[in-house]
Short mmCIF file of C-alpha atoms in Angstrom, two decimals:
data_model
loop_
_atom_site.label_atom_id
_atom_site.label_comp_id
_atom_site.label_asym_id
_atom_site.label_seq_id
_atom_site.Cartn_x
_atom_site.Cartn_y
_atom_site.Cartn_z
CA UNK K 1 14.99 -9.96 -6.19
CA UNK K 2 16.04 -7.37 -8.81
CA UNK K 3 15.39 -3.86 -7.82
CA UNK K 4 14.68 -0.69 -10.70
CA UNK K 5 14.19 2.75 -9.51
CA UNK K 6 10.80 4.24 -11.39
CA UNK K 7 10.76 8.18 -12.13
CA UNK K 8 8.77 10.10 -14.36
CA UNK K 9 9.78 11.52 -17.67
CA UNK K 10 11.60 14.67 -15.87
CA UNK K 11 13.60 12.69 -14.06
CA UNK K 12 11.54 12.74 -10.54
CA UNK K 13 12.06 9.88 -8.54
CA UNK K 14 8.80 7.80 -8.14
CA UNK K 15 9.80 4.76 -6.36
CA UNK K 16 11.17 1.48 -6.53
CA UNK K 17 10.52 -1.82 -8.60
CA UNK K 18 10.87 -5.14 -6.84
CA UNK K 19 11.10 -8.01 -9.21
CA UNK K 20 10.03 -11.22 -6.58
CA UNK K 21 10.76 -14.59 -7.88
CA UNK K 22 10.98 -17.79 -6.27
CA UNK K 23 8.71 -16.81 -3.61
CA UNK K 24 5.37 -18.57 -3.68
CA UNK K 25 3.63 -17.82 -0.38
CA UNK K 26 4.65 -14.94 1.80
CA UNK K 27 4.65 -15.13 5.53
CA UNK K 28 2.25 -12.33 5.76
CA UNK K 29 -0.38 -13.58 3.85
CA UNK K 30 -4.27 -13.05 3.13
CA UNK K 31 -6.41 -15.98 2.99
CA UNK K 32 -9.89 -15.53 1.84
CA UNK K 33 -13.12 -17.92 2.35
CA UNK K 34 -16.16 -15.89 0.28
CA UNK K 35 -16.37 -12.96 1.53
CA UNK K 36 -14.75 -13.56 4.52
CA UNK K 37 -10.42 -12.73 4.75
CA UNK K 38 -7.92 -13.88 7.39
CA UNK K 39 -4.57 -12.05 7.41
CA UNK K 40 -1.91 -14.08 9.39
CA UNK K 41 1.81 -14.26 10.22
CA UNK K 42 3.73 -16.84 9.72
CA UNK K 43 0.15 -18.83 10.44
CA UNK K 44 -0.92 -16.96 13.40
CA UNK K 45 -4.29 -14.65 12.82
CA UNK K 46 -3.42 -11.63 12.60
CA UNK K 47 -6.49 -9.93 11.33
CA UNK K 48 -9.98 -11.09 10.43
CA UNK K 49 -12.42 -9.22 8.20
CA UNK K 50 -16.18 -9.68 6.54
CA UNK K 51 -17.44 -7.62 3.85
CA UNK K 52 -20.78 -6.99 4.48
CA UNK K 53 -23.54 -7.96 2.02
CA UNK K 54 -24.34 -4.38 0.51
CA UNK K 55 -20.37 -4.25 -0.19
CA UNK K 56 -20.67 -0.91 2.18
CA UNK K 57 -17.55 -2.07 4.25
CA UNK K 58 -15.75 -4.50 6.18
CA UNK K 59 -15.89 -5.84 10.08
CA UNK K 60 -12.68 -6.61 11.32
CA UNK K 61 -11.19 -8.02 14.57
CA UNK K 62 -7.31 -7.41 15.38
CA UNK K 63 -5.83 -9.78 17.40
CA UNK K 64 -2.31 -8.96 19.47
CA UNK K 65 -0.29 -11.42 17.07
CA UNK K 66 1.05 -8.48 14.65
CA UNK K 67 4.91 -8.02 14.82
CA UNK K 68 6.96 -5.74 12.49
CA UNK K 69 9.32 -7.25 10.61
CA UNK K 70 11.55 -3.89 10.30
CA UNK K 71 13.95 -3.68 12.88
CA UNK K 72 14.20 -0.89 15.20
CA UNK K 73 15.34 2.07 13.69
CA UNK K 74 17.74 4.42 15.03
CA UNK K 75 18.01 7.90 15.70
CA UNK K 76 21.21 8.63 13.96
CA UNK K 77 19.93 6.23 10.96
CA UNK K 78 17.41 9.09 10.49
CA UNK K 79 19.69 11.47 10.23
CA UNK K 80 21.98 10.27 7.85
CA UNK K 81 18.45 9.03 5.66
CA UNK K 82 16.81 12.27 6.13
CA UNK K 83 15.49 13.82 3.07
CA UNK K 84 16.20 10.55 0.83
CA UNK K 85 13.20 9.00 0.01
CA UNK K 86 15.58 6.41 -2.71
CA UNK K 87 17.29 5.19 0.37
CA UNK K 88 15.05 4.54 2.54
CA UNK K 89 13.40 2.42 -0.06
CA UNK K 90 15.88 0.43 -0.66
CA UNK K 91 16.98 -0.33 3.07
CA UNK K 92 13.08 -1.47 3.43
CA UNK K 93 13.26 -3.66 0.44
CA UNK K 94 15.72 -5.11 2.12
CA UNK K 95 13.71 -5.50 5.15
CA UNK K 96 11.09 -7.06 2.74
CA UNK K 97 13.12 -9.65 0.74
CA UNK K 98 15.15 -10.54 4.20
CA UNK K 99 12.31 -11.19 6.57
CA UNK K 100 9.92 -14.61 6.28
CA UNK K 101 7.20 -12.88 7.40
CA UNK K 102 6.86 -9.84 5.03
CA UNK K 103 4.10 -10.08 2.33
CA UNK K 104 6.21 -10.13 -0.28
CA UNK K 105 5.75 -12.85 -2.93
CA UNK K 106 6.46 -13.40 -6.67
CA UNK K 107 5.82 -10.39 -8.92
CA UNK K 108 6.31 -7.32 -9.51
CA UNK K 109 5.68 -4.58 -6.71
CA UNK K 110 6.34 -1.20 -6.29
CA UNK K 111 7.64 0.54 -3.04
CA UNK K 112 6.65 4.08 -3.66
CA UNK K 113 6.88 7.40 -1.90
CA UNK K 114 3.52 8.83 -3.46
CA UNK K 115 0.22 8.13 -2.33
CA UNK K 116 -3.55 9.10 -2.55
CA UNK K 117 -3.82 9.60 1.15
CA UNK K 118 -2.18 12.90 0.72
CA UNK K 119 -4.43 13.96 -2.11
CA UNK K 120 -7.37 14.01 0.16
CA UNK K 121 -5.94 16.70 2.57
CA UNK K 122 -7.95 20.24 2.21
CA UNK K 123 -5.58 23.25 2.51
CA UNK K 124 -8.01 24.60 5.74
CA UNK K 125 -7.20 21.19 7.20
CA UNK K 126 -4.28 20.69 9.47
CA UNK K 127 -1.70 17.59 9.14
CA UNK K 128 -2.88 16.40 12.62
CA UNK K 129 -6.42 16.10 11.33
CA UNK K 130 -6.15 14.73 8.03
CA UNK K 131 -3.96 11.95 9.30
CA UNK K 132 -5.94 11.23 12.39
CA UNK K 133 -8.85 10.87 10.47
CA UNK K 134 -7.51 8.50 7.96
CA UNK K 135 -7.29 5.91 10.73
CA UNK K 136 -9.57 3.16 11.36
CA UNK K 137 -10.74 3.19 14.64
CA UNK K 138 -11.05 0.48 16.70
CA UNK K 139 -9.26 -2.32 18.66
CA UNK K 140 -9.94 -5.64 18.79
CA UNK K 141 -12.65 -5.04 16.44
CA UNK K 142 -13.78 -1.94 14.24
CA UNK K 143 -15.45 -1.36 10.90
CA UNK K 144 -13.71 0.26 7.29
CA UNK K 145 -17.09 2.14 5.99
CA UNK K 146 -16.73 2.22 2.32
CA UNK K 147 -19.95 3.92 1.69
CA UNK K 148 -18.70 7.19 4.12
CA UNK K 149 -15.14 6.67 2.83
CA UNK K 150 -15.47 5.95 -0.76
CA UNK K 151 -12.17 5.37 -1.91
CA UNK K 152 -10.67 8.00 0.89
CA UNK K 153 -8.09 4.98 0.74
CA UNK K 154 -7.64 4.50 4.91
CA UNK K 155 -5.36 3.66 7.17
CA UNK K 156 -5.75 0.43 9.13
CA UNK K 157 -3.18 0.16 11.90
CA UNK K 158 -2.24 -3.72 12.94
CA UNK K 159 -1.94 -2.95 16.07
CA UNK K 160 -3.08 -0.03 18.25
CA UNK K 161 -1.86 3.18 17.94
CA UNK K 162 0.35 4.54 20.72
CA UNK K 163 -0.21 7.60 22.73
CA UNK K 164 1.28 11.03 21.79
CA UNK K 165 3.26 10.47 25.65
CA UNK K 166 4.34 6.85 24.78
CA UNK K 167 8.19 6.87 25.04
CA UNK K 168 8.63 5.60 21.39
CA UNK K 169 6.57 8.58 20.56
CA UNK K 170 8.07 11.31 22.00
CA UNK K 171 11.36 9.78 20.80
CA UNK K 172 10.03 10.05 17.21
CA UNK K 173 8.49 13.43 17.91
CA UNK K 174 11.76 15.05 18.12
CA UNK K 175 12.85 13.64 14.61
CA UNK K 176 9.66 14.70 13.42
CA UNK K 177 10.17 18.52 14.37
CA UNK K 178 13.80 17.96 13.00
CA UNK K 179 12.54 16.98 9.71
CA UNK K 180 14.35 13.27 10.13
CA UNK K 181 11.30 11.69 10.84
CA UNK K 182 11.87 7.42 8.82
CA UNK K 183 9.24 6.82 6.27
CA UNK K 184 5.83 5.27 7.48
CA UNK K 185 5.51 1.59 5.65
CA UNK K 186 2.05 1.24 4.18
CA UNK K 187 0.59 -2.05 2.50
CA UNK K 188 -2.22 -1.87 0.22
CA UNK K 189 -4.72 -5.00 0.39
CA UNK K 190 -7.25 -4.48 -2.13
CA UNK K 191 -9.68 -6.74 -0.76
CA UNK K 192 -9.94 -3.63 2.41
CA UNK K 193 -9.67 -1.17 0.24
CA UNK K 194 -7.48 0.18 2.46
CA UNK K 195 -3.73 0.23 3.81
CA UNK K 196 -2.01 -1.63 6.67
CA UNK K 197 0.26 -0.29 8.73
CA UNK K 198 3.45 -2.48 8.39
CA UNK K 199 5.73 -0.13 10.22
CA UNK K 200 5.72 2.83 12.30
CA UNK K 201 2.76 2.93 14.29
CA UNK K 202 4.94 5.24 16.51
CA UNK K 203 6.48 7.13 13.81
CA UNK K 204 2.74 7.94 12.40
CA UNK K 205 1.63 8.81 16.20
CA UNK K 206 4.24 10.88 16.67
CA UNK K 207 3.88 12.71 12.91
CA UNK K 208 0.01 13.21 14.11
CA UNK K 209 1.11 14.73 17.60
CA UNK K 210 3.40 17.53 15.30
CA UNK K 211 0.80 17.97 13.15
CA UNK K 212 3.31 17.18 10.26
CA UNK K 213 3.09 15.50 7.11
CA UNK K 214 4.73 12.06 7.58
CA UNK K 215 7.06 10.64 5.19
CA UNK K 216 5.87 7.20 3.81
CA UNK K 217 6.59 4.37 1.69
CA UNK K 218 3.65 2.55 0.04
CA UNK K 219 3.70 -1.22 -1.02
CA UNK K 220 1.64 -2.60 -3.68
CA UNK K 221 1.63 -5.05 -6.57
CA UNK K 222 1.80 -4.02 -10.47
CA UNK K 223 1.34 -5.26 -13.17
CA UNK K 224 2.80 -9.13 -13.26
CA UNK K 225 5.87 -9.33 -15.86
CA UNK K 226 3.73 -11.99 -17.45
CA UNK K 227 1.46 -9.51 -19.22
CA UNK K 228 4.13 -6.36 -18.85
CA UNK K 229 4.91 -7.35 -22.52
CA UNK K 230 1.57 -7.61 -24.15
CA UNK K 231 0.83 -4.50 -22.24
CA UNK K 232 3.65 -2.73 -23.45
CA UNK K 233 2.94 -3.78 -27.32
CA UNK K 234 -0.69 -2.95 -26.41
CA UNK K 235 0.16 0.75 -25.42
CA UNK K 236 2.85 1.13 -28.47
CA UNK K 237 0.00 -0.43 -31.05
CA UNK K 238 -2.10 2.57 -29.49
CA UNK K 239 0.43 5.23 -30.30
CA UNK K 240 1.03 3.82 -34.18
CA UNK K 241 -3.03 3.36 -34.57
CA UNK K 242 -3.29 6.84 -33.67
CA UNK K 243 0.01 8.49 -36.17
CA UNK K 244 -1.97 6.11 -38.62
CA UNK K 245 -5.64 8.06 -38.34
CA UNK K 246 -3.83 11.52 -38.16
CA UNK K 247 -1.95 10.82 -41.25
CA UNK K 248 -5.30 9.57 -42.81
CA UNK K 249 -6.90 12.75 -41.97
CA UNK K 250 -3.83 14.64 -42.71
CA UNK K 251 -3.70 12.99 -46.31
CA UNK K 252 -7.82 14.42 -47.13
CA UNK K 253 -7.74 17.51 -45.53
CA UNK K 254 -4.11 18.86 -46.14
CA UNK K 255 -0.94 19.79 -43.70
CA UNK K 256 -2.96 22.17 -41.26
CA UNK K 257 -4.10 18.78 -39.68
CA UNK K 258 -1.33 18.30 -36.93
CA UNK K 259 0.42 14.48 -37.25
CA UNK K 260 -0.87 13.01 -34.04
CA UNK K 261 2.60 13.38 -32.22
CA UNK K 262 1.45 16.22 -29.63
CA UNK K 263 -1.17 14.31 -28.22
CA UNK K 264 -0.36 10.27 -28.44
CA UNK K 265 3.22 10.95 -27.48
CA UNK K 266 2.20 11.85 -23.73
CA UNK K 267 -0.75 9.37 -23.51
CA UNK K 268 1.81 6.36 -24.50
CA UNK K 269 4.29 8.14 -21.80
CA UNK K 270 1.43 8.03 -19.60
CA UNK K 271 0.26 4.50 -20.01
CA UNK K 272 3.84 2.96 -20.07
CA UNK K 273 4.74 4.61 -16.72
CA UNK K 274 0.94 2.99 -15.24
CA UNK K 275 2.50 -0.38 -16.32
CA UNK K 276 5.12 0.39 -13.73
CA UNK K 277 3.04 2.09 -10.95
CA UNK K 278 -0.76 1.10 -11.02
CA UNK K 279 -2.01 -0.88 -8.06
CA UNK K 280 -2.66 -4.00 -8.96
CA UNK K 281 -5.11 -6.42 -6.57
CA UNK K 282 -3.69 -7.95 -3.83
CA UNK K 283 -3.50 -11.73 -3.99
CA UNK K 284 -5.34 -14.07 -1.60
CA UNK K 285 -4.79 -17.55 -1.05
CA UNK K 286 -8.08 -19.95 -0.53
CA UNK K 287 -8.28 -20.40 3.10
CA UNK K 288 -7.47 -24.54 3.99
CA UNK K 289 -11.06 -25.59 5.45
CA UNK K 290 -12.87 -22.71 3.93
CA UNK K 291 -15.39 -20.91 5.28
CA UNK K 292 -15.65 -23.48 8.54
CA UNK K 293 -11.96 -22.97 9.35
CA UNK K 294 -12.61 -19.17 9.46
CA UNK K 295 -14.94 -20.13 11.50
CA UNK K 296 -12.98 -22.10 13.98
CA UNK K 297 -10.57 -19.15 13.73
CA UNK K 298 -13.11 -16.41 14.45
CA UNK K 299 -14.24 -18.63 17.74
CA UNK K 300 -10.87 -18.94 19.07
CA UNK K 301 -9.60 -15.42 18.80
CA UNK K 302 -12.63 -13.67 19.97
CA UNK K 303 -12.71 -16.01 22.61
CA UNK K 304 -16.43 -17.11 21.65
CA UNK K 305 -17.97 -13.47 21.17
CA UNK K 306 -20.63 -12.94 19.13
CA UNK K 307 -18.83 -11.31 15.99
CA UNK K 308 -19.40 -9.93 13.25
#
C-alpha cells in the first residue's frame, strides 16, 4: 500500500491517501442482491439492510458478529497522539492494510479527518446532542430514514452503543475531558448513505457523555487511479479552454478584459484537490445465491422473525 498525505493549497493537512493494490476482496465486505445488502466479516453476517421501494430509507438488522479490527488502544498511546490528527492516520492505516477483515480493497481511499457530520451542528446545539442524534437507533433491527435525514450523513453503530457508566466509557471519558480523546473510525457505505462505526463505539459514547466534539477519522473510496489521469487532463483542458475564451474576448474588446487567471486558477485548484478527496461509491460484490441466499441469511439470523 503506498500512503500520500493530502492538504489543501495552504498547507492544511486534509488526510491521507491509501493506494490498495493486490487486494481483491476485503474481509469486511458488502454484498448486494437488488435492493437488498449483506455486510459480513470474514463471511459471517454482520449486517443486513433493504431499501425500501420509495428509496425513503433502509431496514436493517445487526447481528452480534461485528468485531473491531483495531486493537485496544491505550491510555498513554493517547497521550503521546493527542492533537495529531497525521498520526493517528497513519497508525490506523496500518490497522487497515494489517488486518484480513478491514474493508479495505484495491483503490484509492482516503482516511480523512474532515467530515460533513460536523457541518450539520447548529451553534444553539450542544456536542452531546448533535452527536446523539446522528445515531441510528436501534438494535437488532432499526431503520436509516432518508426522507427525515436527507443527506444528514448518519451514524450507524455495528454494534450497540455502550452506556455513559460502562467501564470502557468512563475510561475514555477522562481522555475526553483531557483533550486526548483517539480518533473515532468512520466508514462510509454509499449504498446506506450513511457511516459505520468501525472503531470506538466507546470512545464516541464517552465524547457524547462530555458533550465534546469527538475527534474522527473518515474512510472512503476516491477516485480509482484508473481514471485519476483522464480526470486530471480533463480538469487542466478546463483551465486552458477557459485562458483560451478570455484571451478571445480580451483580443475584441481590449486589455480591460481580465485574462481568465483569477477565476480558472482556483476552480482547477479546486477540482484537482476533489480528485483526491470526493467520496466515491462504495463497492458491492453480487451476493453468491442472490436474492434466495439473502434470504436463507435473513431466516437464520433473525431466527425466523418476520423482517423487514
Amino acid at each position: 500500500m503506498q500512503r500520500s498525505d493530502v492538504t489543501r493549497d495552504d498547507g492544511t493537512w486534509v488526510g491521507l491517501s491509501l493506494d490498495v493494490q493486490d487486494r481483491h476482496q476485503p474481509g469486511l465486505c458488502v454484498f448486494s442482491a437488488g435492493p437488498r445488502l449483506l455486510v459480513s466479516r470474514l463471511s459471517r453476517p454482520v449486517l443486513l439492510a433493504v431499501v425500501d421501494e420509495q428509496l425513503e430509507g433502509v431496514d436493517f438488522w445487526r447481528t452480534d458478529e461485528y468485531r473491531s479490527f483495531v486493537p485496544p488502544l491505550r491510555a498513554d498511546v493517547g497521550r503521546a497522539l493527542a492533537g495529531s490528527p497525521e498520526r493517528w492516520a497513519h497508525r490506523f492505516a496500518q490497522y487497515l492494510i494489517d488486518s484480513p477483515d478491514s474493508p479495505l480493497h484495491e483503490g484509492r481511499w482516503l482516511l480523512s479527518r474532515e467530515s460533513p457530520l460536523r457541518r450539520w451542528r447548529h451553534a444553539d446545539t450542544s456536542h452531546a446532542e448533535h452527536w446523539s442524534s446522528m445515531l441510528v437507533d436501534g438494535h437488532p433491527d432499526g431503520y436509516i430514514d432518508w426522507f427525515f435525514h436527507s443527506h444528514s450523513w448518519e451514524v450507524l453503530p455495528l454494534r450497540p452503543m455502550p452506556d455513559a457508566d460502562d467501564s470502557r466509557v468512563k475510561a475514555y471519558r477522562k481522555q475526553a475531558r483531557e483533550g486526548t480523546l483517539p480518533p473515532v473510525l468512520l466508514w462510509w457505505v454509499s449504498g446506506l448513505d450513511c457511516h459505520l462505526i468501525l472503531d470506538g463505539h466507546a470512545r464516541l459514547a464517552a465524547a457524547i457523555a462530555e458533550s465534546v466534539d469527538p475527534p474522527l477519522l473518515q474512510l472512503h473510496r476516491t477516485v480509482p487511479r484508473d481514471d485519476l489521469a483522464a480526470r486530471i487532463n480533463e480538469a487542466v483542458g478546463f483551465y486552458e479552454n477557459e485562458l483560451a475564451r478570455f484571451a478571445e474576448l480580451r483580443a475584441v474588446h481590449g486589455p480591460t478584459v481580465p485574462d481568465g487567471a483569477a477565476t480558472a486558477g482556483p476552480q482547477l485548484v479546486r477540482l484537482l484537490h476533489d480528485l483526491n478527496t470526493a467520496e466515491q461509491p462504495t463497492w458491492a460484490w453480487p451476493l453468491p445465491g442472490g436474492e434466495g441466499q439473502w434470504r436463507r441469511i435473513a431466516r437464520e439470523v433473525t431466527a425466523g422473525q418476520d423482517w423487514p
